[in-house]
Amino acid sequence: MSIDVTRLDADEFDEWDRAVDRSPEATVFHRSAVLERLADYTGAELYPLVGYKGQEPVGILPLFEVEKGPMRAAFSPPPAAWAEYLGPARLNMAKLSRRKAERRHQGLLDGCFEYVDETIDPAITRIDTGPRYDDVRPFQWGGYEVEPQYTYVVELTDEADLLDRFSSDARSNIDTSYDADYTVRAEGERAVGRILDQVERRYREQDRPVSMPRRFIDDLAVALPDEQLRPYVCRVDGEFVGGILALADDDTVYRWIGGVRPERDVALPVNDLLDWRVMTDALADGRSRYDLVGAGAERINEYKAKFDPVLETSYRVHSNPLLFDAASWAYEQFERRRLSMAGDGTDGRSGLLSGAAAGLFDRK
């Protein structure tokens, strides 16, 4: 099926965001405000591709071209920016028969990658889909490698039903009256840095150096409305003890960054109270899903599972397996070095790469 694929210009981003609003598979990371800042932060070139059947949009695919040394790569999203999901998102297909919908989906991807091959000609491609994009067969048929990724999603109904579904310890942690002067609420932009600082310290305590994309997140905090990016903070006696940076789209709130173990010993379950506040605010805002962002770490999953979430699957799609792993790591290391030298407050991550692999994304 013939689908015409067009790259939108910046002055057409209203059209892009209307498509995002109409797609049940799009996420907050698909919004133009996020994409523009991802491109600026990583130095990548953004390709916001839209597929049309006649005048009707049938799908979108945001891609980022990265060129380092002799190699070009296409990412969605780009590495080293902590954007969780991107990839294709379909729209205007719900009323079609399965046969027509699958043909249209195949035509969308064929058109996108024909455009990419002619325009970018990437040596490697990596795409991380959203959890509502459920059909990666066209990628497999096209020779791409597909790896499942997992997340937990709490279905938000009402407060009483939620508590009834939670584990007994979660219910107790939320319902108990504590002999402490504490607050849990969404705060302003200044709280973003406190949350990022705490996450970085926690990673270092575990000998897991991490590079937080501070400038990208700070820019998002300014660009997105308050209801789309909120830093939730728990304070005891007025002092910061923990926080979660949450992102939101029309029906989903994402537990994006934070929720690590508090550094101070306090007599209350900080993260349970933070998660509960995010969920109750989401309910008040009319949202129906709380994406806990990740379900692949056994140690952390025990905590997340007590909220009775549904396990959902997303996918990492990539081409050229022989080059993919080495080139992706080389690029991420390059980005961390670049941002550190630029005074972005990041640190490098150690890793062993062959000279050839490291050279794939060396500074031009």
mmCIF file of C-alpha atoms in Angstrom:
data_model
loop_
_atom_site.group_PDB
_atom_site.id
_atom_site.type_symbol
_atom_site.label_atom_id
_atom_site.label_comp_id
_atom_site.label_asym_id
_atom_site.label_seq_id
_atom_site.Cartn_x
_atom_site.Cartn_y
_atom_site.Cartn_z
ATOM 1 C CA MET A 1 0.000 0.000 0.000
ATOM 2 C CA SER A 2 1.406 3.355 -1.018
ATOM 3 C CA ILE A 3 1.963 5.717 1.918
ATOM 4 C CA ASP A 4 3.549 9.111 1.270
ATOM 5 C CA VAL A 5 6.119 10.005 3.926
ATOM 6 C CA THR A 6 6.958 13.655 4.603
ATOM 7 C CA ARG A 7 9.444 15.297 6.938
ATOM 8 C CA LEU A 8 7.702 18.168 8.720
ATOM 9 C CA ASP A 9 9.391 21.521 9.279
ATOM 10 C CA ALA A 10 9.510 23.302 12.633
ATOM 11 C CA ASP A 11 6.679 25.623 11.582
ATOM 12 C CA GLU A 12 4.481 22.539 11.064
ATOM 13 C CA PHE A 13 4.841 21.167 14.594
ATOM 14 C CA ASP A 14 1.221 22.050 15.388
ATOM 15 C CA GLU A 15 0.268 19.443 12.805
ATOM 16 C CA TRP A 16 2.701 17.003 14.407
ATOM 17 C CA ASP A 17 1.251 17.490 17.879
ATOM 18 C CA ARG A 18 -2.287 17.047 16.554
ATOM 19 C CA ALA A 19 -1.188 13.654 15.221
ATOM 20 C CA VAL A 20 0.357 12.839 18.612
ATOM 21 C CA ASP A 21 -2.928 13.741 20.314
ATOM 22 C CA ARG A 22 -4.873 11.442 17.984
ATOM 23 C CA SER A 23 -2.578 8.433 18.235
ATOM 24 C CA PRO A 24 -3.310 5.912 21.009
ATOM 25 C CA GLU A 25 0.334 4.748 20.762
ATOM 26 C CA ALA A 26 2.107 8.095 21.160
ATOM 27 C CA THR A 27 3.704 9.109 24.468
ATOM 28 C CA VAL A 28 4.731 12.371 26.069
ATOM 29 C CA PHE A 29 8.180 11.820 24.533
ATOM 30 C CA HIS A 30 6.643 12.156 21.048
ATOM 31 C CA ARG A 31 5.620 15.773 21.629
ATOM 32 C CA SER A 32 7.436 18.356 19.550
ATOM 33 C CA ALA A 33 8.632 20.266 22.628
ATOM 34 C CA VAL A 34 10.445 17.138 23.823
ATOM 35 C CA LEU A 35 11.805 16.255 20.376
ATOM 36 C CA GLU A 36 13.207 19.734 19.757
ATOM 37 C CA ARG A 37 15.048 19.715 23.058
ATOM 38 C CA LEU A 38 16.336 16.207 22.511
ATOM 39 C CA ALA A 39 17.831 17.330 19.195
ATOM 40 C CA ASP A 40 19.344 20.429 20.762
ATOM 41 C CA TYR A 41 20.773 18.553 23.728
ATOM 42 C CA THR A 42 22.348 15.713 21.760
ATOM 43 C CA GLY A 43 23.401 17.708 18.698
ATOM 44 C CA ALA A 44 21.397 15.340 16.489
ATOM 45 C CA GLU A 45 19.309 16.276 13.463
ATOM 46 C CA LEU A 46 15.599 15.653 13.957
ATOM 47 C CA TYR A 47 13.477 13.980 11.282
ATOM 48 C CA PRO A 48 9.786 14.208 12.285
ATOM 49 C CA LEU A 49 8.330 11.843 9.678
ATOM 50 C CA VAL A 50 4.591 11.631 8.981
ATOM 51 C CA GLY A 51 2.961 9.076 6.709
ATOM 52 C CA TYR A 52 -0.136 10.062 4.726
ATOM 53 C CA LYS A 53 -2.745 8.067 2.861
ATOM 54 C CA GLY A 54 -4.022 10.803 0.610
ATOM 55 C CA GLN A 55 -4.563 13.745 2.961
ATOM 56 C CA GLU A 56 -5.054 11.569 6.038
ATOM 57 C CA PRO A 57 -2.133 11.032 8.456
ATOM 58 C CA VAL A 58 -1.741 7.339 9.329
ATOM 59 C CA GLY A 59 1.386 7.359 11.477
ATOM 60 C CA ILE A 60 4.423 9.217 12.748
ATOM 61 C CA LEU A 61 8.053 8.277 13.341
ATOM 62 C CA PRO A 62 10.526 10.719 14.931
ATOM 63 C CA LEU A 63 14.120 9.866 14.067
ATOM 64 C CA PHE A 64 17.421 11.498 14.999
ATOM 65 C CA GLU A 65 20.429 11.447 12.698
ATOM 66 C CA VAL A 66 23.780 11.219 14.465
ATOM 67 C CA GLU A 67 26.956 11.622 12.436
ATOM 68 C CA LYS A 68 30.283 10.964 14.109
ATOM 69 C CA GLY A 69 33.423 10.339 12.112
ATOM 70 C CA PRO A 70 32.744 8.043 9.160
ATOM 71 C CA MET A 71 29.423 6.723 10.416
ATOM 72 C CA ARG A 72 25.811 7.851 10.394
ATOM 73 C CA ALA A 73 23.231 6.372 12.710
ATOM 74 C CA ALA A 74 19.482 6.785 13.141
ATOM 75 C CA PHE A 75 18.045 6.710 16.661
ATOM 76 C CA SER A 76 14.595 7.039 18.152
ATOM 77 C CA PRO A 77 15.264 8.287 20.812
ATOM 78 C CA PRO A 78 18.935 9.327 20.776
ATOM 79 C CA PRO A 79 21.146 7.720 23.438
ATOM 80 C CA ALA A 80 22.297 9.393 26.649
ATOM 81 C CA ALA A 81 19.196 11.552 27.156
ATOM 82 C CA TRP A 82 16.982 9.319 29.367
ATOM 83 C CA ALA A 83 14.024 9.514 26.976
ATOM 84 C CA GLU A 84 12.195 6.258 27.596
ATOM 85 C CA TYR A 85 10.054 5.668 24.511
ATOM 86 C CA LEU A 86 9.745 6.849 20.929
ATOM 87 C CA GLY A 87 9.481 4.939 17.676
ATOM 88 C CA PRO A 88 6.437 4.748 15.410
ATOM 89 C CA ALA A 89 2.901 5.592 16.478
ATOM 90 C CA ARG A 90 -0.120 4.800 14.318
ATOM 91 C CA LEU A 91 -3.371 6.737 14.014
ATOM 92 C CA ASN A 92 -6.654 6.587 12.106
ATOM 93 C CA MET A 93 -6.556 2.790 11.922
ATOM 94 C CA ALA A 94 -9.042 1.737 14.608
ATOM 95 C CA LYS A 95 -11.981 1.381 12.203
ATOM 96 C CA LEU A 96 -10.075 -0.520 9.529
ATOM 97 C CA SER A 97 -10.226 -4.265 9.052
ATOM 98 C CA ARG A 98 -7.144 -6.102 10.271
ATOM 99 C CA ARG A 99 -6.028 -6.724 6.703
ATOM 100 C CA LYS A 100 -6.223 -3.051 5.735
ATOM 101 C CA ALA A 101 -4.670 -1.877 9.000
ATOM 102 C CA GLU A 102 -1.712 -4.233 8.616
ATOM 103 C CA ARG A 103 -1.173 -3.177 5.007
ATOM 104 C CA ARG A 104 -1.274 0.463 6.013
ATOM 105 C CA HIS A 105 1.138 -0.170 8.894
ATOM 106 C CA GLN A 106 3.548 -1.980 6.574
ATOM 107 C CA GLY A 107 3.266 0.832 4.052
ATOM 108 C CA LEU A 108 4.026 3.406 6.733
ATOM 109 C CA LEU A 109 7.236 1.683 7.809
ATOM 110 C CA ASP A 110 8.287 0.919 4.237
ATOM 111 C CA GLY A 111 7.843 4.594 3.348
ATOM 112 C CA CYS A 112 9.731 5.810 6.425
ATOM 113 C CA PHE A 113 12.725 3.583 5.888
ATOM 114 C CA GLU A 114 12.844 4.243 2.170
ATOM 115 C CA TYR A 115 13.032 7.939 3.071
ATOM 116 C CA VAL A 116 15.701 7.277 5.704
ATOM 117 C CA ASP A 117 17.802 5.100 3.404
ATOM 118 C CA GLU A 118 17.780 7.782 0.718
ATOM 119 C CA THR A 119 18.354 10.699 3.101
ATOM 120 C CA ILE A 120 20.502 9.406 5.984
ATOM 121 C CA ASP A 121 21.737 6.003 4.793
ATOM 122 C CA PRO A 122 22.493 4.932 8.404
ATOM 123 C CA ALA A 123 24.969 2.198 9.187
ATOM 124 C CA ILE A 124 22.951 1.359 12.281
ATOM 125 C CA THR A 125 19.417 2.122 13.427
ATOM 126 C CA ARG A 126 18.007 1.811 16.957
ATOM 127 C CA ILE A 127 14.387 2.372 17.960
ATOM 128 C CA ASP A 128 12.795 2.029 21.410
ATOM 129 C CA THR A 129 9.035 1.723 20.989
ATOM 130 C CA GLY A 130 6.323 2.687 23.446
ATOM 131 C CA PRO A 131 4.391 0.016 25.364
ATOM 132 C CA ARG A 132 1.220 0.569 23.331
ATOM 133 C CA TYR A 133 2.939 -0.104 20.018
ATOM 134 C CA ASP A 134 2.277 -3.818 19.851
ATOM 135 C CA ASP A 135 3.226 -5.045 16.375
ATOM 136 C CA VAL A 136 6.926 -5.209 15.509
ATOM 137 C CA ARG A 137 6.553 -7.928 12.881
ATOM 138 C CA PRO A 138 7.248 -5.548 9.960
ATOM 139 C CA PHE A 139 10.638 -4.806 11.522
ATOM 140 C CA GLN A 140 11.387 -8.512 11.884
ATOM 141 C CA TRP A 141 10.332 -9.165 8.303
ATOM 142 C CA GLY A 142 12.664 -6.356 7.252
ATOM 143 C CA GLY A 143 15.651 -8.025 8.908
ATOM 144 C CA TYR A 144 15.805 -5.957 12.110
ATOM 145 C CA GLU A 145 16.651 -7.483 15.483
ATOM 146 C CA VAL A 146 13.866 -7.115 18.055
ATOM 147 C CA GLU A 147 14.349 -7.369 21.832
ATOM 148 C CA PRO A 148 11.478 -7.154 24.337
ATOM 149 C CA GLN A 149 11.600 -4.533 27.105
ATOM 150 C CA TYR A 150 9.212 -4.418 30.060
ATOM 151 C CA THR A 151 7.403 -1.924 32.217
ATOM 152 C CA TYR A 152 4.724 -1.984 34.914
ATOM 153 C CA VAL A 153 1.581 0.127 34.501
ATOM 154 C CA VAL A 154 -0.883 0.767 37.335
ATOM 155 C CA GLU A 155 -4.447 1.122 36.080
ATOM 156 C CA LEU A 156 -5.882 4.119 37.929
ATOM 157 C CA THR A 157 -9.534 3.707 38.916
ATOM 158 C CA ASP A 158 -10.399 5.403 42.228
ATOM 159 C CA GLU A 159 -8.516 5.744 45.502
ATOM 160 C CA ALA A 160 -10.485 3.112 47.407
ATOM 161 C CA ASP A 161 -10.119 0.518 44.656
ATOM 162 C CA LEU A 162 -6.417 1.276 44.268
ATOM 163 C CA LEU A 163 -5.717 0.784 47.955
ATOM 164 C CA ASP A 164 -7.720 -2.421 47.987
ATOM 165 C CA ARG A 165 -5.569 -3.791 45.144
ATOM 166 C CA PHE A 166 -2.255 -2.837 46.747
ATOM 167 C CA SER A 167 -0.294 -5.263 48.878
ATOM 168 C CA SER A 168 -0.946 -5.134 52.624
ATOM 169 C CA ASP A 169 2.350 -3.396 53.365
ATOM 170 C CA ALA A 170 1.683 -0.739 50.702
ATOM 171 C CA ARG A 171 -1.797 -0.084 52.137
ATOM 172 C CA SER A 172 -0.371 0.165 55.642
ATOM 173 C CA ASN A 173 2.414 2.494 54.529
ATOM 174 C CA ILE A 174 -0.058 4.845 52.884
ATOM 175 C CA ASP A 175 -2.825 4.740 55.520
ATOM 176 C CA THR A 176 -0.719 4.995 58.676
ATOM 177 C CA SER A 177 -0.563 8.273 60.603
ATOM 178 C CA TYR A 178 3.074 9.147 61.216
ATOM 179 C CA ASP A 179 4.502 11.076 64.126
ATOM 180 C CA ALA A 180 6.517 13.316 61.839
ATOM 181 C CA ASP A 181 6.183 16.776 60.367
ATOM 182 C CA TYR A 182 6.252 15.890 56.682
ATOM 183 C CA THR A 183 4.810 17.045 53.355
ATOM 184 C CA VAL A 184 4.500 15.302 49.982
ATOM 185 C CA ARG A 185 3.595 17.516 47.051
ATOM 186 C CA ALA A 186 4.552 18.808 43.628
ATOM 187 C CA GLU A 187 7.007 21.696 43.809
ATOM 188 C CA GLY A 188 8.561 24.109 41.328
ATOM 189 C CA GLU A 189 11.527 23.994 38.963
ATOM 190 C CA ARG A 190 14.113 24.304 41.741
ATOM 191 C CA ALA A 191 13.158 20.856 43.018
ATOM 192 C CA VAL A 192 14.265 19.258 39.731
ATOM 193 C CA GLY A 193 17.942 19.720 40.578
ATOM 194 C CA ARG A 194 17.496 18.262 44.071
ATOM 195 C CA ILE A 195 15.961 15.101 42.626
ATOM 196 C CA LEU A 196 18.712 14.716 40.015
ATOM 197 C CA ASP A 197 21.418 15.277 42.637
ATOM 198 C CA GLN A 198 19.954 12.542 44.817
ATOM 199 C CA VAL A 199 19.728 10.083 41.929
ATOM 200 C CA GLU A 200 23.351 10.703 40.949
ATOM 201 C CA ARG A 201 24.551 10.206 44.525
ATOM 202 C CA ARG A 202 22.594 6.979 44.873
ATOM 203 C CA TYR A 203 24.086 5.576 41.669
ATOM 204 C CA ARG A 204 27.594 6.471 42.814
ATOM 205 C CA GLU A 205 26.997 4.757 46.151
ATOM 206 C CA GLN A 206 26.297 1.600 44.146
ATOM 207 C CA ASP A 207 29.450 2.096 42.038
ATOM 208 C CA ARG A 208 27.256 2.782 39.018
ATOM 209 C CA PRO A 209 28.370 6.145 37.591
ATOM 210 C CA VAL A 210 25.532 7.911 35.824
ATOM 211 C CA SER A 211 25.303 10.973 33.624
ATOM 212 C CA MET A 212 22.083 12.893 34.145
ATOM 213 C CA PRO A 213 20.927 14.967 31.147
ATOM 214 C CA ARG A 214 20.542 18.096 33.260
ATOM 215 C CA ARG A 215 20.317 20.714 30.551
ATOM 216 C CA PHE A 216 17.746 18.668 28.636
ATOM 217 C CA ILE A 217 15.624 18.213 31.761
ATOM 218 C CA ASP A 218 15.967 21.863 32.808
ATOM 219 C CA ASP A 219 14.870 22.955 29.326
ATOM 220 C CA LEU A 220 11.877 20.611 29.491
ATOM 221 C CA ALA A 221 10.885 22.016 32.878
ATOM 222 C CA VAL A 222 10.639 25.439 31.258
ATOM 223 C CA ALA A 223 9.044 24.313 27.985
ATOM 224 C CA LEU A 224 6.358 21.907 29.234
ATOM 225 C CA PRO A 225 3.256 22.976 31.156
ATOM 226 C CA ASP A 226 3.211 22.256 34.899
ATOM 227 C CA GLU A 227 0.753 19.407 34.454
ATOM 228 C CA GLN A 228 3.141 17.617 32.064
ATOM 229 C CA LEU A 229 6.341 17.803 34.127
ATOM 230 C CA ARG A 230 6.123 17.810 37.914
ATOM 231 C CA PRO A 231 8.850 17.341 40.523
ATOM 232 C CA TYR A 232 7.220 15.585 43.504
ATOM 233 C CA VAL A 233 9.087 16.101 46.765
ATOM 234 C CA CYS A 234 8.858 14.628 50.255
ATOM 235 C CA ARG A 235 10.137 16.880 53.054
ATOM 236 C CA VAL A 236 10.550 16.085 56.734
ATOM 237 C CA ASP A 237 10.832 19.085 59.052
ATOM 238 C CA GLY A 238 11.137 21.161 55.907
ATOM 239 C CA GLU A 239 14.178 19.238 54.622
ATOM 240 C CA PHE A 240 14.263 17.386 51.301
ATOM 241 C CA VAL A 241 14.390 13.590 51.767
ATOM 242 C CA GLY A 242 13.197 12.216 48.424
ATOM 243 C CA GLY A 243 11.554 12.994 45.125
ATOM 244 C CA ILE A 244 10.142 11.742 41.839
ATOM 245 C CA LEU A 245 10.208 13.629 38.561
ATOM 246 C CA ALA A 246 6.969 12.722 36.773
ATOM 247 C CA LEU A 247 6.002 13.319 33.157
ATOM 248 C CA ALA A 248 2.450 13.154 31.846
ATOM 249 C CA ASP A 249 0.493 13.003 28.614
ATOM 250 C CA ASP A 250 -3.266 12.888 28.108
ATOM 251 C CA ASP A 251 -3.982 9.654 29.987
ATOM 252 C CA THR A 252 -0.659 8.456 31.436
ATOM 253 C CA VAL A 253 1.747 9.665 34.112
ATOM 254 C CA TYR A 254 5.316 8.365 33.901
ATOM 255 C CA ARG A 255 7.497 7.743 36.969
ATOM 256 C CA TRP A 256 10.415 9.112 35.005
ATOM 257 C CA ILE A 257 13.377 9.840 37.304
ATOM 258 C CA GLY A 258 13.818 9.494 41.075
ATOM 259 C CA GLY A 259 12.261 7.385 43.768
ATOM 260 C CA VAL A 260 15.659 6.194 44.999
ATOM 261 C CA ARG A 261 16.428 5.213 48.586
ATOM 262 C CA PRO A 262 16.464 8.279 50.882
ATOM 263 C CA GLU A 263 19.863 9.292 52.229
ATOM 264 C CA ARG A 264 18.475 10.176 55.664
ATOM 265 C CA ASP A 265 16.943 7.663 58.034
ATOM 266 C CA VAL A 266 13.378 8.863 58.487
ATOM 267 C CA ALA A 267 10.509 7.064 60.172
ATOM 268 C CA LEU A 268 8.182 7.002 57.179
ATOM 269 C CA PRO A 269 8.024 5.193 53.801
ATOM 270 C CA VAL A 270 9.102 8.068 51.579
ATOM 271 C CA ASN A 271 8.713 6.421 48.179
ATOM 272 C CA ASP A 272 5.338 4.819 48.953
ATOM 273 C CA LEU A 273 4.020 8.244 49.914
ATOM 274 C CA LEU A 274 5.535 9.878 46.831
ATOM 275 C CA ASP A 275 4.066 7.278 44.464
ATOM 276 C CA TRP A 276 0.684 7.550 46.146
ATOM 277 C CA ARG A 277 0.663 11.330 45.737
ATOM 278 C CA VAL A 278 1.558 11.027 42.050
ATOM 279 C CA MET A 279 -1.273 8.538 41.554
ATOM 280 C CA THR A 280 -3.899 10.563 43.409
ATOM 281 C CA ASP A 281 -2.953 13.729 41.517
ATOM 282 C CA ALA A 282 -3.170 11.782 38.253
ATOM 283 C CA LEU A 283 -6.656 10.601 39.206
ATOM 284 C CA ALA A 284 -7.703 14.149 40.040
ATOM 285 C CA ASP A 285 -6.419 15.249 36.619
ATOM 286 C CA GLY A 286 -8.488 12.564 34.876
ATOM 287 C CA ARG A 287 -5.600 10.295 33.934
ATOM 288 C CA SER A 288 -6.006 6.526 33.952
ATOM 289 C CA ARG A 289 -2.474 5.019 33.872
ATOM 290 C CA TYR A 290 0.681 5.273 35.983
ATOM 291 C CA ASP A 291 3.679 3.916 34.082
ATOM 292 C CA LEU A 292 6.318 2.894 36.625
ATOM 293 C CA VAL A 293 8.931 3.014 33.804
ATOM 294 C CA GLY A 294 10.716 -0.282 33.882
ATOM 295 C CA ALA A 295 10.128 -3.849 35.021
ATOM 296 C CA GLY A 296 13.378 -5.487 34.079
ATOM 297 C CA ALA A 297 15.339 -5.171 37.332
ATOM 298 C CA GLU A 298 14.484 -7.957 39.762
ATOM 299 C CA ARG A 299 15.559 -6.042 42.869
ATOM 300 C CA ILE A 300 13.420 -2.985 42.061
ATOM 301 C CA ASN A 301 10.469 -4.941 40.703
ATOM 302 C CA GLU A 302 9.566 -6.257 44.154
ATOM 303 C CA TYR A 303 8.829 -2.692 45.225
ATOM 304 C CA LYS A 304 6.895 -1.774 42.082
ATOM 305 C CA ALA A 305 4.835 -4.980 42.005
ATOM 306 C CA LYS A 306 3.116 -4.178 45.308
ATOM 307 C CA PHE A 307 0.976 -1.578 43.504
ATOM 308 C CA ASP A 308 -0.724 -4.361 41.485
ATOM 309 C CA PRO A 309 0.531 -3.166 38.090
ATOM 310 C CA VAL A 310 -0.035 -4.754 34.696
ATOM 311 C CA LEU A 311 3.094 -5.990 32.922
ATOM 312 C CA GLU A 312 3.425 -4.344 29.510
ATOM 313 C CA THR A 313 5.951 -4.914 26.741
ATOM 314 C CA SER A 314 7.811 -2.481 24.551
ATOM 315 C CA TYR A 315 10.581 -3.268 22.087
ATOM 316 C CA ARG A 316 14.111 -2.307 21.167
ATOM 317 C CA VAL A 317 14.541 -2.598 17.412
ATOM 318 C CA HIS A 318 17.964 -2.358 15.815
ATOM 319 C CA SER A 319 19.778 -3.119 12.604
ATOM 320 C CA ASN A 320 23.254 -4.464 11.886
ATOM 321 C CA PRO A 321 23.802 -6.513 15.073
ATOM 322 C CA LEU A 322 27.553 -6.788 14.481
ATOM 323 C CA LEU A 323 28.010 -3.027 14.785
ATOM 324 C CA PHE A 324 25.083 -2.104 16.966
ATOM 325 C CA ASP A 325 26.305 -2.768 20.502
ATOM 326 C CA ALA A 326 29.812 -1.406 20.072
ATOM 327 C CA ALA A 327 28.698 1.684 18.173
ATOM 328 C CA SER A 328 25.912 2.529 20.633
ATOM 329 C CA TRP A 329 28.250 2.289 23.609
ATOM 330 C CA ALA A 330 30.883 4.344 21.802
ATOM 331 C CA TYR A 331 28.351 7.046 21.062
ATOM 332 C CA GLU A 332 27.074 7.158 24.636
ATOM 333 C CA GLN A 333 30.614 7.444 25.957
ATOM 334 C CA PHE A 334 31.355 10.205 23.468
ATOM 335 C CA GLU A 335 28.251 12.106 24.577
ATOM 336 C CA ARG A 336 29.163 11.838 28.249
ATOM 337 C CA ARG A 337 32.675 13.110 27.572
ATOM 338 C CA ARG A 338 31.345 15.962 25.454
ATOM 339 C CA LEU A 339 28.775 17.039 28.051
ATOM 340 C CA SER A 340 31.284 16.774 30.871
ATOM 341 C CA MET A 341 33.743 19.009 29.006
ATOM 342 C CA ALA A 342 30.898 21.446 28.358
ATOM 343 C CA GLY A 343 30.324 21.804 32.111
ATOM 344 C CA ASP A 344 27.014 19.947 32.068
ATOM 345 C CA GLY A 345 27.683 18.343 35.444
ATOM 346 C CA THR A 346 27.950 14.826 34.045
ATOM 347 C CA ASP A 347 30.598 12.182 34.511
ATOM 348 C CA GLY A 348 31.884 9.478 32.204
ATOM 349 C CA ARG A 349 31.071 5.793 32.299
ATOM 350 C CA SER A 350 33.939 3.331 32.129
ATOM 351 C CA GLY A 351 33.860 0.636 29.503
ATOM 352 C CA LEU A 352 36.114 -1.484 27.304
ATOM 353 C CA LEU A 353 35.862 -0.825 23.588
ATOM 354 C CA SER A 354 38.131 -1.777 20.775
ATOM 355 C CA GLY A 355 39.912 1.092 19.064
ATOM 356 C CA ALA A 356 37.835 0.541 15.946
ATOM 357 C CA ALA A 357 34.547 0.649 17.844
ATOM 358 C CA ALA A 358 35.515 3.746 19.815
ATOM 359 C CA GLY A 359 36.471 5.472 16.580
ATOM 360 C CA LEU A 360 33.004 5.078 15.141
ATOM 361 C CA PHE A 361 31.740 8.139 16.965
ATOM 362 C CA ASP A 362 34.935 10.116 17.568
ATOM 363 C CA ARG A 363 34.720 13.885 17.300
ATOM 364 C CA LYS A 364 34.952 14.980 13.685
#
